[in-house]
Structure formats: C-alpha cells, structure tokens
Amino acid sequence: MSTTATVTQTVNADNILHLFPDVNTSLASSHSVPTSDAELTGYDEEQIRLMEEVCIVLDPEDNPIGSASKKVCHLMKNINDGLLHRAFSVFLFNSKNELLLQRRASEKITFPDMWTNTCCSHPLGVPGETGSELETAVLGVKRAAQRKLDHELNIKKAQVPLDKFDFLTRIHYLAPSDGQWGEHEVDYILFIKADVDHAPNPNEVQDTRYVSQSELKRMFEEKNGKFTPWFRLICESMLYEWWNHLDNGLERYLHEKDIRRM
C-alpha cells in the first residue's frame, strides 16, 4: 500500500482561488454536487449525497483558508495540486482497554471494505466545528466526532461526552484510494475510553470488532488484511505506545503542538 503521490505546489490563502475555483474562501453550510456528475456515476445514492458536505480547506500549517465539497477535496487531481483539508480519527477503548474497530461499507466511495479505527471523518465548515486556533479547532473536531459516532455507529453523545475525548496530535498525510479518489488531510487524533452501545449504520459500516493489541497485530499479519492508510500509519508509528499508557502516563502525549508529517 503506497501513501505517496506528487503535490505540485503549496496552497495558501493567496493562491487558493486561482488553483481551485470551486473552493469558497468563506465557510458554507453545503456545496451542491450535481446529480448528473459523471465522476460520481454508479456510486451509492446516499454516499453521493454525503459528497455535498463541506470540508475545511487548509494551508500546510492547518490554517483554514476556505471550504469545499467533500467531492472536490477527495479527487486525486485536486490532491495532486495540493488541496488539503481537516479530518479526525477517533480511537475508542472499552473498560478492558480493547479498541473498537470498524470495517468500512462497500458503498463507501473512498477506501471501501477496509478495516480502520473506530471512526474517521471530517469536521464541517459549520458553526461549532471550525477553528483557526488549535484550542478551538480541537473543540470543533470533538463535536464532529460526536456527530459521526452517532451517524456511523449509533453511539449517542451522552456516552461520549466532549470532556472525555483526549486530543493527542495531528498527522499530515496523503494517500490515494484508487486512480480517482484519495485523502490529503491534517488528521486530529482523538482517544476516548468509554463502554458504549453501538449499532452500525450499514451504509457506513459493514462490521465492527473490539481487539486487544495482540489481536490487532495478528490482523495486520493476515495475508488478505485490508486497512485504511491513515490507520496503518498510526499503528506503525505511535499507536501501541499511546495504548500502553492509556491508564497511566497518557498525559505526556496529549496536546502536541507540532504537526507530524507522514
């Protein structure tokens, strides 16, 4: 699995509109995706609708410089030209310190059928989920995490309160899904320990599994295992060290200011 591609230029507030006319330099509640869009022909109707959601467009230092549809942000032709957006990844552990994994639905447009961490998505360009300073951005991604845990897994906000999420760090990575779609994100890593009730939304998630560290390592050893690139990157870098300190010493890893470039 390759996570390499060519980014041809650095995108900033001065050149964003010249490079990407479809970007809105303010934040908007939705971007229309035409139903006749040839690039989305043949995909699931609900997943096409979700391509209208608004992602927060960034410069390389995680400063918001506009907004664009999920579709625009995930086309490789735009990613290769430097378009970058904000994302988050939730790692939810139960009281046994087992990690809840999900396997993405076949209907997903990017990275279908792959195992990944509990929930991965994007804060939207809407009040409450944006932020220019790190503190407000972290609060925004925590709110987005609550929203998507409910949408994907029917985990209600009461079981995952905002103050129980721990922000660790941000990773900047690029990964193609196929020739047309991919990811280029500054991904906020959130840990939460909670015993929750969950029931997967089948249009988003086809399977879930709680795993120990040893069980997860065995999954990666399986010949036919398929994992999202961001999850693999996190597992190959810091996940197990963080996991080892889940109950004792995690605070030393929290609120990292620097962005990890992967």
mmCIF file of C-alpha atoms in Angstrom:
data_model
loop_
_atom_site.group_PDB
_atom_site.id
_atom_site.type_symbol
_atom_site.label_atom_id
_atom_site.label_comp_id
_atom_site.label_asym_id
_atom_site.label_seq_id
_atom_site.Cartn_x
_atom_site.Cartn_y
_atom_site.Cartn_z
ATOM 1 C CA MET A 1 0.000 0.000 0.000
ATOM 2 C CA SER A 2 1.537 3.263 -1.119
ATOM 3 C CA THR A 3 0.930 6.583 0.581
ATOM 4 C CA THR A 4 2.947 8.588 -1.911
ATOM 5 C CA ALA A 5 1.879 10.977 -4.623
ATOM 6 C CA THR A 6 3.149 14.200 -6.100
ATOM 7 C CA VAL A 7 1.941 17.526 -4.713
ATOM 8 C CA THR A 8 2.897 20.140 -7.267
ATOM 9 C CA GLN A 9 2.647 23.319 -5.191
ATOM 10 C CA THR A 10 1.976 24.787 -1.774
ATOM 11 C CA VAL A 11 -1.576 26.070 -1.425
ATOM 12 C CA ASN A 12 -2.191 29.205 0.617
ATOM 13 C CA ALA A 13 -4.760 31.969 1.065
ATOM 14 C CA ASP A 14 -3.233 33.987 -1.773
ATOM 15 C CA ASN A 15 -3.422 31.343 -4.493
ATOM 16 C CA ILE A 16 -6.323 29.130 -3.392
ATOM 17 C CA LEU A 17 -8.908 30.590 -5.780
ATOM 18 C CA HIS A 18 -6.504 30.646 -8.705
ATOM 19 C CA LEU A 19 -5.688 26.976 -8.195
ATOM 20 C CA PHE A 20 -9.159 25.778 -7.180
ATOM 21 C CA PRO A 21 -12.088 27.883 -8.431
ATOM 22 C CA ASP A 22 -14.537 25.503 -6.710
ATOM 23 C CA VAL A 23 -13.261 26.490 -3.259
ATOM 24 C CA ASN A 24 -15.264 29.033 -1.278
ATOM 25 C CA THR A 25 -12.992 31.407 0.638
ATOM 26 C CA SER A 26 -15.594 31.584 3.397
ATOM 27 C CA LEU A 27 -17.225 28.682 5.214
ATOM 28 C CA ALA A 28 -20.520 27.456 3.814
ATOM 29 C CA SER A 29 -23.166 25.017 5.029
ATOM 30 C CA SER A 30 -23.277 22.999 1.797
ATOM 31 C CA HIS A 31 -21.854 22.733 -1.676
ATOM 32 C CA SER A 32 -24.133 21.342 -4.361
ATOM 33 C CA VAL A 33 -22.975 18.243 -6.215
ATOM 34 C CA PRO A 34 -24.937 17.792 -9.475
ATOM 35 C CA THR A 35 -26.902 14.557 -9.648
ATOM 36 C CA SER A 36 -25.639 14.114 -13.222
ATOM 37 C CA ASP A 37 -21.988 14.374 -12.118
ATOM 38 C CA ALA A 38 -20.069 11.880 -14.282
ATOM 39 C CA GLU A 39 -17.362 11.429 -11.642
ATOM 40 C CA LEU A 40 -19.985 10.035 -9.242
ATOM 41 C CA THR A 41 -21.892 7.858 -11.690
ATOM 42 C CA GLY A 42 -22.522 4.368 -10.366
ATOM 43 C CA TYR A 43 -21.914 5.098 -6.691
ATOM 44 C CA ASP A 44 -24.373 4.663 -3.855
ATOM 45 C CA GLU A 45 -27.041 7.397 -3.718
ATOM 46 C CA GLU A 46 -26.528 8.195 -0.034
ATOM 47 C CA GLN A 47 -22.757 8.339 -0.410
ATOM 48 C CA ILE A 48 -23.194 10.718 -3.357
ATOM 49 C CA ARG A 49 -25.364 12.939 -1.171
ATOM 50 C CA LEU A 50 -22.668 12.993 1.501
ATOM 51 C CA MET A 51 -20.226 14.299 -1.097
ATOM 52 C CA GLU A 52 -22.046 17.641 -0.715
ATOM 53 C CA GLU A 53 -20.767 18.017 2.846
ATOM 54 C CA VAL A 54 -18.360 20.896 3.346
ATOM 55 C CA CYS A 55 -14.767 20.194 4.310
ATOM 56 C CA ILE A 56 -12.455 22.820 5.817
ATOM 57 C CA VAL A 57 -9.694 23.671 3.325
ATOM 58 C CA LEU A 58 -6.272 24.308 4.887
ATOM 59 C CA ASP A 59 -2.817 25.588 4.185
ATOM 60 C CA PRO A 60 0.014 23.213 5.222
ATOM 61 C CA GLU A 61 0.098 24.704 8.737
ATOM 62 C CA ASP A 62 -3.555 23.771 9.397
ATOM 63 C CA ASN A 63 -4.818 27.330 8.946
ATOM 64 C CA PRO A 64 -8.336 27.388 7.426
ATOM 65 C CA ILE A 65 -8.331 29.218 4.075
ATOM 66 C CA GLY A 66 -11.760 28.240 2.754
ATOM 67 C CA SER A 67 -14.199 25.396 2.263
ATOM 68 C CA ALA A 68 -15.043 22.935 -0.490
ATOM 69 C CA SER A 69 -17.289 19.961 -1.015
ATOM 70 C CA LYS A 70 -16.163 16.555 0.148
ATOM 71 C CA LYS A 71 -16.081 15.580 -3.516
ATOM 72 C CA VAL A 72 -13.717 18.386 -4.515
ATOM 73 C CA CYS A 73 -11.403 17.621 -1.568
ATOM 74 C CA HIS A 74 -11.152 13.903 -2.354
ATOM 75 C CA LEU A 75 -10.438 13.984 -6.094
ATOM 76 C CA MET A 76 -6.835 12.958 -6.731
ATOM 77 C CA LYS A 77 -6.469 15.569 -9.464
ATOM 78 C CA ASN A 78 -7.008 18.253 -6.791
ATOM 79 C CA ILE A 79 -4.955 16.441 -4.139
ATOM 80 C CA ASN A 80 -2.007 16.228 -6.515
ATOM 81 C CA ASP A 81 -2.272 20.009 -6.953
ATOM 82 C CA GLY A 82 -2.035 20.479 -3.179
ATOM 83 C CA LEU A 83 -5.626 20.692 -1.933
ATOM 84 C CA LEU A 84 -5.627 19.845 1.785
ATOM 85 C CA HIS A 85 -8.458 19.529 4.317
ATOM 86 C CA ARG A 86 -9.031 18.870 8.040
ATOM 87 C CA ALA A 87 -10.044 15.467 9.422
ATOM 88 C CA PHE A 88 -10.169 13.482 12.648
ATOM 89 C CA SER A 89 -9.655 9.881 13.748
ATOM 90 C CA VAL A 90 -11.324 8.527 16.914
ATOM 91 C CA PHE A 91 -9.871 5.604 18.839
ATOM 92 C CA LEU A 92 -12.493 4.344 21.298
ATOM 93 C CA PHE A 93 -11.430 1.870 24.002
ATOM 94 C CA ASN A 94 -13.681 -0.056 26.366
ATOM 95 C CA SER A 95 -13.020 -0.684 30.064
ATOM 96 C CA LYS A 96 -10.885 -3.720 29.092
ATOM 97 C CA ASN A 97 -8.663 -1.372 27.042
ATOM 98 C CA GLU A 98 -9.808 -3.065 23.849
ATOM 99 C CA LEU A 99 -10.005 -0.865 20.747
ATOM 100 C CA LEU A 100 -13.223 -0.731 18.731
ATOM 101 C CA LEU A 101 -12.513 -1.180 15.012
ATOM 102 C CA GLN A 102 -14.891 -0.772 12.108
ATOM 103 C CA ARG A 103 -14.833 -2.185 8.602
ATOM 104 C CA ARG A 104 -15.968 0.404 6.105
ATOM 105 C CA ALA A 105 -19.027 -0.394 4.000
ATOM 106 C CA SER A 106 -18.736 -1.495 0.391
ATOM 107 C CA GLU A 107 -20.837 1.559 -0.521
ATOM 108 C CA LYS A 108 -18.098 3.976 0.589
ATOM 109 C CA ILE A 109 -16.550 5.921 -2.289
ATOM 110 C CA THR A 110 -13.092 6.077 -0.707
ATOM 111 C CA PHE A 111 -11.375 3.073 0.867
ATOM 112 C CA PRO A 112 -14.384 0.691 0.809
ATOM 113 C CA ASP A 113 -14.233 -2.656 2.652
ATOM 114 C CA MET A 114 -11.183 -1.675 4.710
ATOM 115 C CA TRP A 115 -10.674 -2.058 8.455
ATOM 116 C CA THR A 116 -9.899 1.125 10.333
ATOM 117 C CA ASN A 117 -10.117 2.780 13.732
ATOM 118 C CA THR A 118 -13.439 3.445 15.450
ATOM 119 C CA CYS A 119 -14.479 6.489 13.421
ATOM 120 C CA CYS A 120 -12.764 8.646 10.806
ATOM 121 C CA SER A 121 -14.320 11.695 9.178
ATOM 122 C CA HIS A 122 -14.184 15.477 8.837
ATOM 123 C CA PRO A 123 -15.269 18.497 10.828
ATOM 124 C CA LEU A 124 -17.540 20.526 8.595
ATOM 125 C CA GLY A 125 -17.499 24.191 7.659
ATOM 126 C CA VAL A 126 -20.369 24.909 10.035
ATOM 127 C CA PRO A 127 -20.568 26.843 13.327
ATOM 128 C CA GLY A 128 -19.135 24.813 16.173
ATOM 129 C CA GLU A 129 -16.852 22.570 14.101
ATOM 130 C CA THR A 130 -14.398 25.121 12.704
ATOM 131 C CA GLY A 131 -11.496 26.908 14.364
ATOM 132 C CA SER A 132 -8.333 28.791 13.428
ATOM 133 C CA GLU A 133 -6.517 28.387 16.744
ATOM 134 C CA LEU A 134 -5.579 24.895 17.919
ATOM 135 C CA GLU A 135 -7.811 25.025 21.002
ATOM 136 C CA THR A 136 -10.949 25.930 19.051
ATOM 137 C CA ALA A 137 -10.070 23.512 16.250
ATOM 138 C CA VAL A 138 -9.766 20.671 18.771
ATOM 139 C CA LEU A 139 -13.171 21.525 20.230
ATOM 140 C CA GLY A 140 -14.590 21.550 16.696
ATOM 141 C CA VAL A 141 -13.261 18.093 15.867
ATOM 142 C CA LYS A 142 -14.573 16.711 19.170
ATOM 143 C CA ARG A 143 -18.053 17.954 18.265
ATOM 144 C CA ALA A 144 -17.677 16.455 14.799
ATOM 145 C CA ALA A 145 -16.574 13.187 16.390
ATOM 146 C CA GLN A 146 -19.764 13.039 18.455
ATOM 147 C CA ARG A 147 -21.832 13.674 15.332
ATOM 148 C CA LYS A 148 -20.123 10.973 13.265
ATOM 149 C CA LEU A 149 -20.037 8.354 16.032
ATOM 150 C CA ASP A 150 -23.802 8.703 16.119
ATOM 151 C CA HIS A 151 -24.144 8.665 12.314
ATOM 152 C CA GLU A 152 -21.855 5.695 11.680
ATOM 153 C CA LEU A 153 -22.291 3.588 14.821
ATOM 154 C CA ASN A 154 -25.366 4.952 16.642
ATOM 155 C CA ILE A 155 -23.200 5.844 19.640
ATOM 156 C CA LYS A 156 -25.073 8.636 21.391
ATOM 157 C CA LYS A 157 -23.468 11.843 22.672
ATOM 158 C CA ALA A 158 -24.329 11.028 26.279
ATOM 159 C CA GLN A 159 -21.980 8.035 26.112
ATOM 160 C CA VAL A 160 -19.107 10.040 24.582
ATOM 161 C CA PRO A 161 -19.162 13.476 26.276
ATOM 162 C CA LEU A 162 -16.821 16.131 24.930
ATOM 163 C CA ASP A 163 -14.717 16.256 28.080
ATOM 164 C CA LYS A 164 -13.900 12.536 27.820
ATOM 165 C CA PHE A 165 -12.094 12.928 24.478
ATOM 166 C CA ASP A 166 -8.309 13.349 24.647
ATOM 167 C CA PHE A 167 -6.537 15.130 21.799
ATOM 168 C CA LEU A 168 -3.077 13.727 21.143
ATOM 169 C CA THR A 169 -1.630 15.117 17.927
ATOM 170 C CA ARG A 170 -2.184 15.923 14.249
ATOM 171 C CA ILE A 171 -0.818 13.938 11.327
ATOM 172 C CA HIS A 172 -0.452 15.313 7.796
ATOM 173 C CA TYR A 173 -0.566 12.550 5.220
ATOM 174 C CA LEU A 174 -1.535 11.869 1.607
ATOM 175 C CA ALA A 175 -2.889 8.553 0.336
ATOM 176 C CA PRO A 176 -4.599 7.526 -2.921
ATOM 177 C CA SER A 177 -7.640 5.254 -2.673
ATOM 178 C CA ASP A 178 -7.726 4.457 -6.391
ATOM 179 C CA GLY A 179 -6.893 6.392 -9.521
ATOM 180 C CA GLN A 180 -9.685 8.921 -8.988
ATOM 181 C CA TRP A 181 -10.133 9.369 -5.220
ATOM 182 C CA GLY A 182 -7.869 9.769 -2.218
ATOM 183 C CA GLU A 183 -7.110 11.610 1.011
ATOM 184 C CA HIS A 184 -4.884 14.573 1.815
ATOM 185 C CA GLU A 185 -5.558 15.582 5.387
ATOM 186 C CA VAL A 186 -4.387 17.108 8.607
ATOM 187 C CA ASP A 187 -5.863 14.415 10.833
ATOM 188 C CA TYR A 188 -6.609 15.124 14.515
ATOM 189 C CA ILE A 189 -6.086 12.025 16.695
ATOM 190 C CA LEU A 190 -8.650 11.600 19.483
ATOM 191 C CA PHE A 191 -8.690 8.922 22.198
ATOM 192 C CA ILE A 192 -11.702 8.156 24.367
ATOM 193 C CA LYS A 193 -12.278 5.397 26.923
ATOM 194 C CA ALA A 194 -15.940 4.505 27.353
ATOM 195 C CA ASP A 195 -18.219 1.482 27.424
ATOM 196 C CA VAL A 196 -20.790 2.248 24.739
ATOM 197 C CA ASP A 197 -23.756 0.738 22.960
ATOM 198 C CA HIS A 198 -23.292 0.660 19.217
ATOM 199 C CA ALA A 199 -25.257 -0.489 16.182
ATOM 200 C CA PRO A 200 -23.548 0.102 12.816
ATOM 201 C CA ASN A 201 -25.234 2.098 10.076
ATOM 202 C CA PRO A 202 -24.927 -0.453 7.226
ATOM 203 C CA ASN A 203 -24.428 2.259 4.610
ATOM 204 C CA GLU A 204 -21.288 3.325 6.505
ATOM 205 C CA VAL A 205 -20.023 0.280 8.404
ATOM 206 C CA GLN A 206 -20.277 -3.404 7.483
ATOM 207 C CA ASP A 207 -18.621 -4.850 10.605
ATOM 208 C CA THR A 208 -17.146 -3.925 13.987
ATOM 209 C CA ARG A 209 -14.743 -5.674 16.321
ATOM 210 C CA TYR A 210 -13.102 -4.995 19.697
ATOM 211 C CA VAL A 211 -9.439 -6.001 19.683
ATOM 212 C CA SER A 212 -6.537 -6.206 22.085
ATOM 213 C CA GLN A 213 -3.066 -5.123 20.963
ATOM 214 C CA SER A 214 -2.070 -8.704 20.195
ATOM 215 C CA GLU A 215 -5.264 -9.317 18.228
ATOM 216 C CA LEU A 216 -4.726 -6.184 16.159
ATOM 217 C CA LYS A 217 -1.134 -7.171 15.399
ATOM 218 C CA ARG A 218 -2.373 -10.582 14.218
ATOM 219 C CA MET A 219 -4.893 -8.860 11.928
ATOM 220 C CA PHE A 220 -2.046 -6.964 10.281
ATOM 221 C CA GLU A 221 -0.187 -10.238 9.737
ATOM 222 C CA GLU A 222 -3.058 -11.758 7.765
ATOM 223 C CA LYS A 223 -2.237 -12.031 4.073
ATOM 224 C CA ASN A 224 -5.560 -10.640 2.844
ATOM 225 C CA GLY A 225 -5.987 -7.935 5.517
ATOM 226 C CA LYS A 226 -7.114 -4.556 4.171
ATOM 227 C CA PHE A 227 -6.588 -1.433 6.277
ATOM 228 C CA THR A 228 -7.022 2.287 5.626
ATOM 229 C CA PRO A 229 -3.695 4.063 5.064
ATOM 230 C CA TRP A 230 -4.119 6.504 7.943
ATOM 231 C CA PHE A 231 -4.843 3.663 10.371
ATOM 232 C CA ARG A 232 -1.808 1.739 9.148
ATOM 233 C CA LEU A 233 0.399 4.839 9.504
ATOM 234 C CA ILE A 234 -0.785 5.459 13.064
ATOM 235 C CA CYS A 235 -0.351 1.788 14.005
ATOM 236 C CA GLU A 236 3.162 1.730 12.538
ATOM 237 C CA SER A 237 4.192 4.875 14.402
ATOM 238 C CA MET A 238 2.748 5.679 17.842
ATOM 239 C CA LEU A 239 -0.482 3.757 18.486
ATOM 240 C CA TYR A 240 0.893 0.962 20.649
ATOM 241 C CA GLU A 241 2.998 3.316 22.758
ATOM 242 C CA TRP A 242 -0.054 5.518 23.373
ATOM 243 C CA TRP A 243 -2.163 2.425 24.057
ATOM 244 C CA ASN A 244 0.344 1.195 26.664
ATOM 245 C CA HIS A 245 -0.153 4.459 28.588
ATOM 246 C CA LEU A 246 -3.923 4.621 28.265
ATOM 247 C CA ASP A 247 -4.419 4.372 32.043
ATOM 248 C CA ASN A 248 -1.088 5.681 33.258
ATOM 249 C CA GLY A 249 1.004 8.394 31.635
ATOM 250 C CA LEU A 250 -1.094 9.284 28.584
ATOM 251 C CA GLU A 251 -0.995 12.942 29.627
ATOM 252 C CA ARG A 252 2.612 13.216 28.426
ATOM 253 C CA TYR A 253 1.394 12.599 24.861
ATOM 254 C CA LEU A 254 -1.558 14.991 24.883
ATOM 255 C CA HIS A 255 -1.964 18.346 23.105
ATOM 256 C CA GLU A 256 1.066 18.048 20.860
ATOM 257 C CA LYS A 257 1.536 21.371 19.086
ATOM 258 C CA ASP A 258 3.643 20.241 16.128
ATOM 259 C CA ILE A 259 2.061 18.531 13.136
ATOM 260 C CA ARG A 260 3.527 15.113 12.383
ATOM 261 C CA ARG A 261 4.363 14.898 8.684
ATOM 262 C CA MET A 262 3.881 11.383 7.299
#
